[in-house]
Coordinates of C-alpha atoms and ligand atoms in Angstrom, one line a residue:
X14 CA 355.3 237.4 -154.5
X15 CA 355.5 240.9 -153.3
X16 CA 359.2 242.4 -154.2
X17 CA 360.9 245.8 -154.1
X18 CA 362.6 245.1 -157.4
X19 CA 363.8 243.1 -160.1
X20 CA 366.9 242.3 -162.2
X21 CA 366.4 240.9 -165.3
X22 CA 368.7 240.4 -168.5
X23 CA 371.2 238.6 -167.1
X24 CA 373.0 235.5 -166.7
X25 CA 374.2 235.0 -162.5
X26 CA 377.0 233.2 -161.2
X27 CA 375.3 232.7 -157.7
X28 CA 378.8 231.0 -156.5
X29 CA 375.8 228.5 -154.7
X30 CA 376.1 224.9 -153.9
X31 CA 380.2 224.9 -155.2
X32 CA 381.5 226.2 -158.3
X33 CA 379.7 229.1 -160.2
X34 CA 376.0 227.8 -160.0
X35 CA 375.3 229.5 -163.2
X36 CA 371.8 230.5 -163.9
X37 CA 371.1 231.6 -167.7
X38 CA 368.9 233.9 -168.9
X39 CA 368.3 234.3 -165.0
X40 CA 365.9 236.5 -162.6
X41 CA 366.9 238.2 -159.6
X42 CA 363.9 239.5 -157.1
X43 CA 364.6 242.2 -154.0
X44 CA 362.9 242.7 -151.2
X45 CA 363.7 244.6 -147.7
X46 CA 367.4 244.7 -148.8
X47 CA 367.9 240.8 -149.5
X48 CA 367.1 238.3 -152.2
X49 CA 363.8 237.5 -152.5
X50 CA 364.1 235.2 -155.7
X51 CA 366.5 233.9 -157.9
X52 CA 366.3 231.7 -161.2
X53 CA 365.9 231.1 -164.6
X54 CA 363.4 234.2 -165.6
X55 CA 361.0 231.6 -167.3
X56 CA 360.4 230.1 -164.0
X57 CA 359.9 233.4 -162.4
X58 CA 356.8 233.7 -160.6
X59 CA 354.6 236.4 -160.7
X60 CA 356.0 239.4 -158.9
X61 CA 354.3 242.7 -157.4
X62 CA 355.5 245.8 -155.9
X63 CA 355.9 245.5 -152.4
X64 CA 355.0 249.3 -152.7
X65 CA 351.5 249.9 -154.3
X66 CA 351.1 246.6 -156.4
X67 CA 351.3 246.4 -160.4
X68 CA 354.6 245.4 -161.6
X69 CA 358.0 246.0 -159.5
X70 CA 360.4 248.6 -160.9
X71 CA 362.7 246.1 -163.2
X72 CA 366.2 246.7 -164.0
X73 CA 367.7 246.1 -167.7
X74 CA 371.0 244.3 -167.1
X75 CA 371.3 244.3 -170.8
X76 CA 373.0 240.6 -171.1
X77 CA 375.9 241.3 -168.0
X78 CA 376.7 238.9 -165.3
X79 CA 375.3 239.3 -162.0
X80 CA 377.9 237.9 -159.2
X81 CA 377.5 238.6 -155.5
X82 CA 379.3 241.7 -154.3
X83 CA 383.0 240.9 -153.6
X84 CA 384.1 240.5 -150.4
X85 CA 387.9 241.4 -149.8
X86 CA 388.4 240.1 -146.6
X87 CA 392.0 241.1 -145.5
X88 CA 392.8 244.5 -146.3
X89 CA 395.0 247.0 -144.0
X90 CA 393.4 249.9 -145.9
X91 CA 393.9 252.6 -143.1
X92 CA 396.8 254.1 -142.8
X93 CA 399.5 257.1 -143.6
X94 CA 402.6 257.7 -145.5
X95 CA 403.8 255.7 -148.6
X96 CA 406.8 252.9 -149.0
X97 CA 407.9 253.5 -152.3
X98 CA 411.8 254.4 -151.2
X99 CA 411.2 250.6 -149.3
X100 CA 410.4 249.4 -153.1
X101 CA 413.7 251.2 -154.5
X102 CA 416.1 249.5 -151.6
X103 CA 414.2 246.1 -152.8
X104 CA 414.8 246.7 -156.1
X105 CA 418.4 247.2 -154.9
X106 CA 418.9 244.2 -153.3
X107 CA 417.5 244.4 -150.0
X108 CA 415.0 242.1 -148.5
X109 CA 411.7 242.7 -147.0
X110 CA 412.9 241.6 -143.4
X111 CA 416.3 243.4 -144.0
X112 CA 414.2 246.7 -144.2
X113 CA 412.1 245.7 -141.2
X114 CA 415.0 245.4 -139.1
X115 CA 416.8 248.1 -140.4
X116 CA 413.6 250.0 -138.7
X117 CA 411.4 250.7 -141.6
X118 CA 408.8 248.0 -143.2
X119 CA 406.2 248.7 -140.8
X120 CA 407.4 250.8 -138.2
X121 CA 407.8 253.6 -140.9
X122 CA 404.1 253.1 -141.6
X123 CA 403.3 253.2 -138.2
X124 CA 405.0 256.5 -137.3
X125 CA 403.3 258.2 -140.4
X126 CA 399.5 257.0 -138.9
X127 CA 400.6 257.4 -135.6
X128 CA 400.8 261.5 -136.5
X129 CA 398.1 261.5 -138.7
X130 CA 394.2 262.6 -136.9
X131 CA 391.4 261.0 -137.9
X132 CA 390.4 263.1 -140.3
X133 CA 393.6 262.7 -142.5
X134 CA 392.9 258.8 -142.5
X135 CA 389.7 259.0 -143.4
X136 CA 390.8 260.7 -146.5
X137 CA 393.5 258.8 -147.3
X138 CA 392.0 255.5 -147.2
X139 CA 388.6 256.5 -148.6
X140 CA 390.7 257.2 -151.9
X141 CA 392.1 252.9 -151.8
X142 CA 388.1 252.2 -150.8
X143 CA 386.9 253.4 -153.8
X144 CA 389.3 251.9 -156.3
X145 CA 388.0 248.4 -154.1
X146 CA 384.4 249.8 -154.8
X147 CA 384.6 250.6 -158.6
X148 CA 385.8 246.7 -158.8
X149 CA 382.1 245.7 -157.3
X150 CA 383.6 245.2 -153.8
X151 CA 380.6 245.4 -151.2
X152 CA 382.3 244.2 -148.3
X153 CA 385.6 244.9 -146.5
X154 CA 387.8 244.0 -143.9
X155 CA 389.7 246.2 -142.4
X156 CA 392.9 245.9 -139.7
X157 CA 394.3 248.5 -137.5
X158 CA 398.1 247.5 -136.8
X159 CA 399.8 251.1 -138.1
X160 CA 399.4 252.5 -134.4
X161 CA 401.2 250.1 -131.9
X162 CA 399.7 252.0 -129.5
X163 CA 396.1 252.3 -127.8
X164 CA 395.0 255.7 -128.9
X165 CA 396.1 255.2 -132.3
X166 CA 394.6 251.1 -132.8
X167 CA 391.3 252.6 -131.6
X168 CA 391.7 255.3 -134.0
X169 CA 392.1 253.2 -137.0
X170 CA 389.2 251.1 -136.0
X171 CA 387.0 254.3 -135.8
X172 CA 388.3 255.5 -139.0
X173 CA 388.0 252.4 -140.3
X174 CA 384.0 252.2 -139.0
X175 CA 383.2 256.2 -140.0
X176 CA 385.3 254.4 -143.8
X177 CA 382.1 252.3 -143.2
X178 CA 378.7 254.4 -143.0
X179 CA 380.6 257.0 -144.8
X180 CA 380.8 254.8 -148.2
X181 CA 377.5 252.9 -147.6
X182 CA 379.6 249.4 -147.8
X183 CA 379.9 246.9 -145.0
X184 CA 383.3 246.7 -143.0
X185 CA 384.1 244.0 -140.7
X186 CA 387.0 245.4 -138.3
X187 CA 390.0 243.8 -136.7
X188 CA 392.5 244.6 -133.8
X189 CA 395.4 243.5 -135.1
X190 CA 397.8 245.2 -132.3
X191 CA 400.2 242.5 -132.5
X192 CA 401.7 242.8 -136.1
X193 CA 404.9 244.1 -135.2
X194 CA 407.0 245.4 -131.4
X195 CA 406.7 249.1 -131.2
X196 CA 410.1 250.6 -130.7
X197 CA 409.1 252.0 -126.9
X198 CA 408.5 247.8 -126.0
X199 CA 412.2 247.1 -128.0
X200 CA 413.2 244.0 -126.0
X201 CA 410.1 243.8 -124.3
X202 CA 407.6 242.0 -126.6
X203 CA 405.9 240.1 -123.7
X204 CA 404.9 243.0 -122.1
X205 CA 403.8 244.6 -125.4
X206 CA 401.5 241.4 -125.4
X207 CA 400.5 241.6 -122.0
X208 CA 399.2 245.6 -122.9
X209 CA 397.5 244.4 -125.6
X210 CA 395.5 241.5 -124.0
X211 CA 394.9 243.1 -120.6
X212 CA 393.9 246.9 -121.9
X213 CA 393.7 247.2 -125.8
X214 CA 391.7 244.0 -126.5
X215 CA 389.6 244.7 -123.6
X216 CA 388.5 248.3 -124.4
X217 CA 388.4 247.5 -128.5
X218 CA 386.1 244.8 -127.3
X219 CA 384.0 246.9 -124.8
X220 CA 383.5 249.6 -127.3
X221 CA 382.3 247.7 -130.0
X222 CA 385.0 248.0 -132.4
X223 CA 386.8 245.2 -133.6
X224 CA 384.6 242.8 -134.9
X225 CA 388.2 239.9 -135.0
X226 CA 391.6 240.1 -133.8
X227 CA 394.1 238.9 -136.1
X228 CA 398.3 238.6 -135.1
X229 CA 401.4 238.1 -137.2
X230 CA 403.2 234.9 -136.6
X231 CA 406.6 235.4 -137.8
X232 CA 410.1 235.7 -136.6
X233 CA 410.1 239.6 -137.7
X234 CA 406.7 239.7 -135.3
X235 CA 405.3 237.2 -132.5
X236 CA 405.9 233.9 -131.8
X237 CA 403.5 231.3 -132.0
X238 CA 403.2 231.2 -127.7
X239 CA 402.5 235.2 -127.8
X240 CA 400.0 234.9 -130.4
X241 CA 398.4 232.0 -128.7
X242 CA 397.7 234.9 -125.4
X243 CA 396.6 236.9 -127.8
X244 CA 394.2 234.3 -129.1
X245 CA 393.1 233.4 -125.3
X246 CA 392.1 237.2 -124.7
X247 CA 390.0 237.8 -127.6
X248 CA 388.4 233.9 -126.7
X249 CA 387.5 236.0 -123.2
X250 CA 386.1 238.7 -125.0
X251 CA 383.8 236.7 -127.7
X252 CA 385.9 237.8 -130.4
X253 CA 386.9 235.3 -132.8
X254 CA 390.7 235.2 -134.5
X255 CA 392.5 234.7 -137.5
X256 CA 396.5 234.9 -138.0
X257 CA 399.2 236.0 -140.6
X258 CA 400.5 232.7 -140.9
X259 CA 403.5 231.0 -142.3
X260 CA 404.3 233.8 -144.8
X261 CA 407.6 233.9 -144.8
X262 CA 408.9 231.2 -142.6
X263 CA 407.4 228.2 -141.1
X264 CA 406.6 228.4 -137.7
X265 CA 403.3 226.0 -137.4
X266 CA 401.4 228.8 -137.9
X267 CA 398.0 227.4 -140.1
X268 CA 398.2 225.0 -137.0
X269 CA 398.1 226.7 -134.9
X270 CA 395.3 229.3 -136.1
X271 CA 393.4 226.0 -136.5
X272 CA 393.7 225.3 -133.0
X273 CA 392.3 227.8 -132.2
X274 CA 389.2 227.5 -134.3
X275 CA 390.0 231.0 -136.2
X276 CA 387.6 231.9 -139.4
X277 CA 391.4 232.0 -141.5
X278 CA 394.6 231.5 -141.4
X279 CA 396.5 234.1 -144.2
X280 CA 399.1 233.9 -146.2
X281 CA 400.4 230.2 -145.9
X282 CA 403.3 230.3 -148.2
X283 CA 405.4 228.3 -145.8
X284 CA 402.3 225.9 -144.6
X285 CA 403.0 221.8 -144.8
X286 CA 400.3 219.3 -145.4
X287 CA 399.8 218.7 -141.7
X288 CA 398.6 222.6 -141.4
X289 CA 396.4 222.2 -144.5
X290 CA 394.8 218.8 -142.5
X291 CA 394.3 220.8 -139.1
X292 CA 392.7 224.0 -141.2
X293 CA 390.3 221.1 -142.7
X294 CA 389.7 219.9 -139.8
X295 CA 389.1 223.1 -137.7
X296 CA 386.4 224.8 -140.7
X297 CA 389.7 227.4 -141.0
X298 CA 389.4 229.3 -144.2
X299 CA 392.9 229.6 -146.6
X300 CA 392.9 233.3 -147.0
X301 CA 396.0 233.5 -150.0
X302 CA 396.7 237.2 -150.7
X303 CA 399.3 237.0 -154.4
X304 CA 399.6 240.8 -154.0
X305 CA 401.8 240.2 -151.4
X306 CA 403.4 237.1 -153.1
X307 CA 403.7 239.1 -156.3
X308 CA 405.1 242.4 -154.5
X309 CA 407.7 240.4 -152.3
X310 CA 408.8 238.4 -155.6
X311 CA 408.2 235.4 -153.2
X312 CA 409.1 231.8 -154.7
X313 CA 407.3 229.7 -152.7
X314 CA 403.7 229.3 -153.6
X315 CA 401.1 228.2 -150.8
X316 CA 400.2 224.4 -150.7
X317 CA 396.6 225.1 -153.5
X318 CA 396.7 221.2 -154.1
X319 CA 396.9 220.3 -150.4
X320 CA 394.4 222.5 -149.5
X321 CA 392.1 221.1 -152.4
X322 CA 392.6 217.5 -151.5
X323 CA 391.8 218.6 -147.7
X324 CA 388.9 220.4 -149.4
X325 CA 389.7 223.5 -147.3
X326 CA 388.0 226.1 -148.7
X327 CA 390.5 229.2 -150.3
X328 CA 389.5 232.4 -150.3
X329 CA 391.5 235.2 -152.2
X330 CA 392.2 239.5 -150.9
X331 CA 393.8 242.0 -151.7
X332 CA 395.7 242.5 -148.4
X333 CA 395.8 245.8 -149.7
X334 CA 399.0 247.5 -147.2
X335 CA 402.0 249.9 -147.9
X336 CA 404.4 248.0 -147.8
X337 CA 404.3 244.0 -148.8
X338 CA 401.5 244.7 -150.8
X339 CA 399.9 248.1 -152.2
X340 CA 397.1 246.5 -154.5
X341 CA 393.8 248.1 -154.3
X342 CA 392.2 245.7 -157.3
X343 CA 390.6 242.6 -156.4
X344 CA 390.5 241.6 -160.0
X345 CA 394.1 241.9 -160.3
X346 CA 393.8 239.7 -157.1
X347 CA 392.0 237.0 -158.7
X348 CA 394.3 237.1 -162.0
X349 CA 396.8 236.9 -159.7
X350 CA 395.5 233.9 -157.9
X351 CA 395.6 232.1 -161.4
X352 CA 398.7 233.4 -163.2
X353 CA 401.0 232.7 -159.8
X354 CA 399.0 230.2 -158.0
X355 CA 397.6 228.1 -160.8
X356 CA 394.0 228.8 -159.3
X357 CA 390.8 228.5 -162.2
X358 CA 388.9 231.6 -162.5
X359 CA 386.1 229.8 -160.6
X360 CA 388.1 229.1 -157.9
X361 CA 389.1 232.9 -158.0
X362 CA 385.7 234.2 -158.4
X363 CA 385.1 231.6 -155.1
X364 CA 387.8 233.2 -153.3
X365 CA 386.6 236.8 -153.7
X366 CA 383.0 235.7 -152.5
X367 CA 381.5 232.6 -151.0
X368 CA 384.7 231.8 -149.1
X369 CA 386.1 235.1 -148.2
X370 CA 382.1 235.6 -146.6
X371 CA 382.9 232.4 -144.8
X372 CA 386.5 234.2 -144.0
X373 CA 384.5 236.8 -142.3
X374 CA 382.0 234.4 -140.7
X375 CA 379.4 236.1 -142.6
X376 CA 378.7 233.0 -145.3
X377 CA 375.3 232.8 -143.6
X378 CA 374.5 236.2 -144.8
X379 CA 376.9 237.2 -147.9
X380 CA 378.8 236.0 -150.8
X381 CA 376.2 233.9 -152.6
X382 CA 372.9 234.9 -154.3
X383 CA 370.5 232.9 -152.8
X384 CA 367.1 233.7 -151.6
X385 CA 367.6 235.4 -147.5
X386 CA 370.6 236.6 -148.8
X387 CA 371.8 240.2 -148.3
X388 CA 371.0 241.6 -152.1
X389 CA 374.7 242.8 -152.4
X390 CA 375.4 242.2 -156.3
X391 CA 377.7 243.1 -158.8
X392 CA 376.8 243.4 -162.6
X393 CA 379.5 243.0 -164.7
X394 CA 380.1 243.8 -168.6
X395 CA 381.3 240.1 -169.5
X396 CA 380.8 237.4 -171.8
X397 CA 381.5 234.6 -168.8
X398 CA 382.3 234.7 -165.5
X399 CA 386.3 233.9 -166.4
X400 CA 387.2 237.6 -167.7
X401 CA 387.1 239.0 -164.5
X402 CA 390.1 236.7 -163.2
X403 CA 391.5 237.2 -167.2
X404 CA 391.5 240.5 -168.1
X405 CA 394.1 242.8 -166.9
X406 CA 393.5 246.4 -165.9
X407 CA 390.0 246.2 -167.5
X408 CA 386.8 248.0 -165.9
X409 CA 384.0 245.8 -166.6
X410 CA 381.9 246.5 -163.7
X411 CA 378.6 248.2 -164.6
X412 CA 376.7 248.6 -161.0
X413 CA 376.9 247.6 -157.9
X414 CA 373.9 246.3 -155.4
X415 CA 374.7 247.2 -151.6
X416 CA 371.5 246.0 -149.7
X417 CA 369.2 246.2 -152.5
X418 CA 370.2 249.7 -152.9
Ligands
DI6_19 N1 402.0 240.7 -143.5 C1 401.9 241.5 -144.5 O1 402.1 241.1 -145.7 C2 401.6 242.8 -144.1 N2 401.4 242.6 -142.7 C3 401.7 241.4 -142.4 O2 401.6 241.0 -141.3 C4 402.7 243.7 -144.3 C5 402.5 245.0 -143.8 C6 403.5 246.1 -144.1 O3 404.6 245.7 -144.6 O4 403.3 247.2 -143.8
FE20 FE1 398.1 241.4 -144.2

């Protein structure tokens, strides 16, 4: 079999065929930037460079543990301006919907990126990017919703694409203009809708990019008909959905995502058993984010057993954001996902991979090592799979495989 390169001296966690699919003592083959082979290394058959014969260049992983390359698939990583005076009027009683009303949450955010050019995002966010990257992410979703307003959606999605080729790591975009009712449409949130779905969608769409749309469903945001016209206009345009979801109230908002056939429904805090059975039953993706949990010092947990039973499967981000939840660690994510939501560490490991691919609509291509596969990898200095969701603050990664490379 002709290869590019091997990866040898290792145990993999392929996250294949449910669970961790564990290969020991396994062998991982390249070639043109995807998985050519993968398997115990005595099985291995007889590889040649793809480039000149004789033996491929081989790679020592000195006993680590190969997973795929994590996938944080709900992340609003662009943006300007900090929150931390929001976390000291938390800390002195107020509540996260008290500060959005009062004006800030958000809209603060949003008048920071609004006066911020491209250039200054780029900066700003390539700084959260790479903490995601030195924690073996290879993948990463990215939202506008900081600019309310045409010029600056379209400029996070840019920034978000030049985040992209800039950092040689794939970045699925979304248009996520309906998170919260800039203060020019106060009183006017149906016609904020109607700009987004007649002009913003459309031209996000037309130029390429926004690769989802995603709303927030919540009394502090859009209600469940508003999102639903926002959901119609990207159905127009090709683009499919996903939703912030019963996160802090519930207003049938996993339903409704479901519905509409969207990748995931996030958040979920709030969700009964009936939005669990319409997620199963739709092929929507839980997408729990325990930052945000963690940050808001929320006290309802999302409905893990439910969604097990229904054998939806739960993916795991970082929803790394200013204000509800500035995590840039995807392993903290996962221990997170644990220590608050009683996940395993496979489930975790699941939740940062397989599923969050599938969260993306990418599982065909990313977030298991299987042969056809995209060769994005993470080596990890581990004794099993379970520290990464275990250890705290820890830096175990030891490389990182973006398209073979
Ligand atoms: N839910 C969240 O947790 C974030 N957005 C959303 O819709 C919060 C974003 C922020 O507070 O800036
Ligand atoms: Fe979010």
């Amino acid at each position: 079999m002709k290869v590019d390169a091997v990866i040898e001296h290792c145990h993999a966690a392929t996250m294949a065929g449910g669970g961790l699919g564990e290969v020991r003592d396994a062998l991982v083959a390249l070639a043109e930037g995807r998985i050519a082979w993968v398997g115990p290394r005595a099985e291995a058959p007889r590889f040649e460079a793809a480039a000149g014969g004789g033996a491929p260049p081989a790679y020592d992983a000195r006993g680590g543990w190969l997973t795929p390359g994590l996938v944080d698939a709900h992340t609003h990583l662009v943006y300007a301006g900090d929150r931390a005076h929001e976390f000291e009027m938390r800390l002195e009683g107020a509540s996260y919907e008290d500060v959005a009303r009062a004006g800030g949450g958000i809209l603060s955010t949003v008048r920071a990126t609004r006066a911020a050019d491209e250039a200054t995002l780029v900066l700003a966010a390539s700084k959260r990017l790479e903490r995601l990257l030195a924690e073996g992410v290879t993948t990463v979703e990215i939202k506008s919703g900081y600019g309310l307003d045409a010029d600056t959606e379209l400029r996070m999605l840019r920034v978000a694409r030049t985040l992209g080729t800039a950092h040689g790591v794939r970045v699925a975009t979304t248009l996520l203009a309906a998170h919260a009712l800039p203060p020019e449409y106060a009183g006017r949130a149906d016609d904020y809708i109607e700009a987004i779905v007649s002009d913003w969608l459309p031209r996000a769409a037309r130029d390429g990019l926004a690769d989802a749309v995603d709303a927030f469903c919540e009394r502090i945001a859009f209600s469940p008909a508003q999102c639903t016209r926002v959901f119609d206009a990207a159905r127009a345009f090709g683009l499919p959905v996903k939703l912030h979801a019963d996160q802090l109230s519930d207003l049938g908002g996993a339903a409704l995502a479901a519905g509409h056939g969207a990748l995931s429904a996030d958040h979920l805090e709030w969700t009964d058993e009936a939005g669990v059975a319409a997620m199963a039953a739709a092929g929507t993706v839980a997408m729990l984010l325990p930052g945000a949990f963690y940050f808001l010092r929320e006290t309802r947990v999302p409905p893990v057993d439910a969604l097990r039973r229904h054998r939806v499967p739960i993916a795991i981000a970082t929803d790394c954001n200013p204000g509800s939840s500035p995590l840039v660690s995807p392993l903290l994510a996962m221990n997170m996902a644990c220590t608050l939501f009683r996940l395993t560490p496979t489930e975790a490991l699941a939740g940062l991979t397989v599923h969050a691919a599938r969260a993306l609509g990418l599982h065909h291509e990313l977030g298991t090592i299987a042969p056809g596969r995209r060769a994005d990898l993470a080596l990890w200095e581990v004794g099993r799979p379970a520290e990464l969701a275990c250890a705290m603050g820890a830096a175990p990664l030891v490389k990182r495989w973006q398209g073979g490379r």
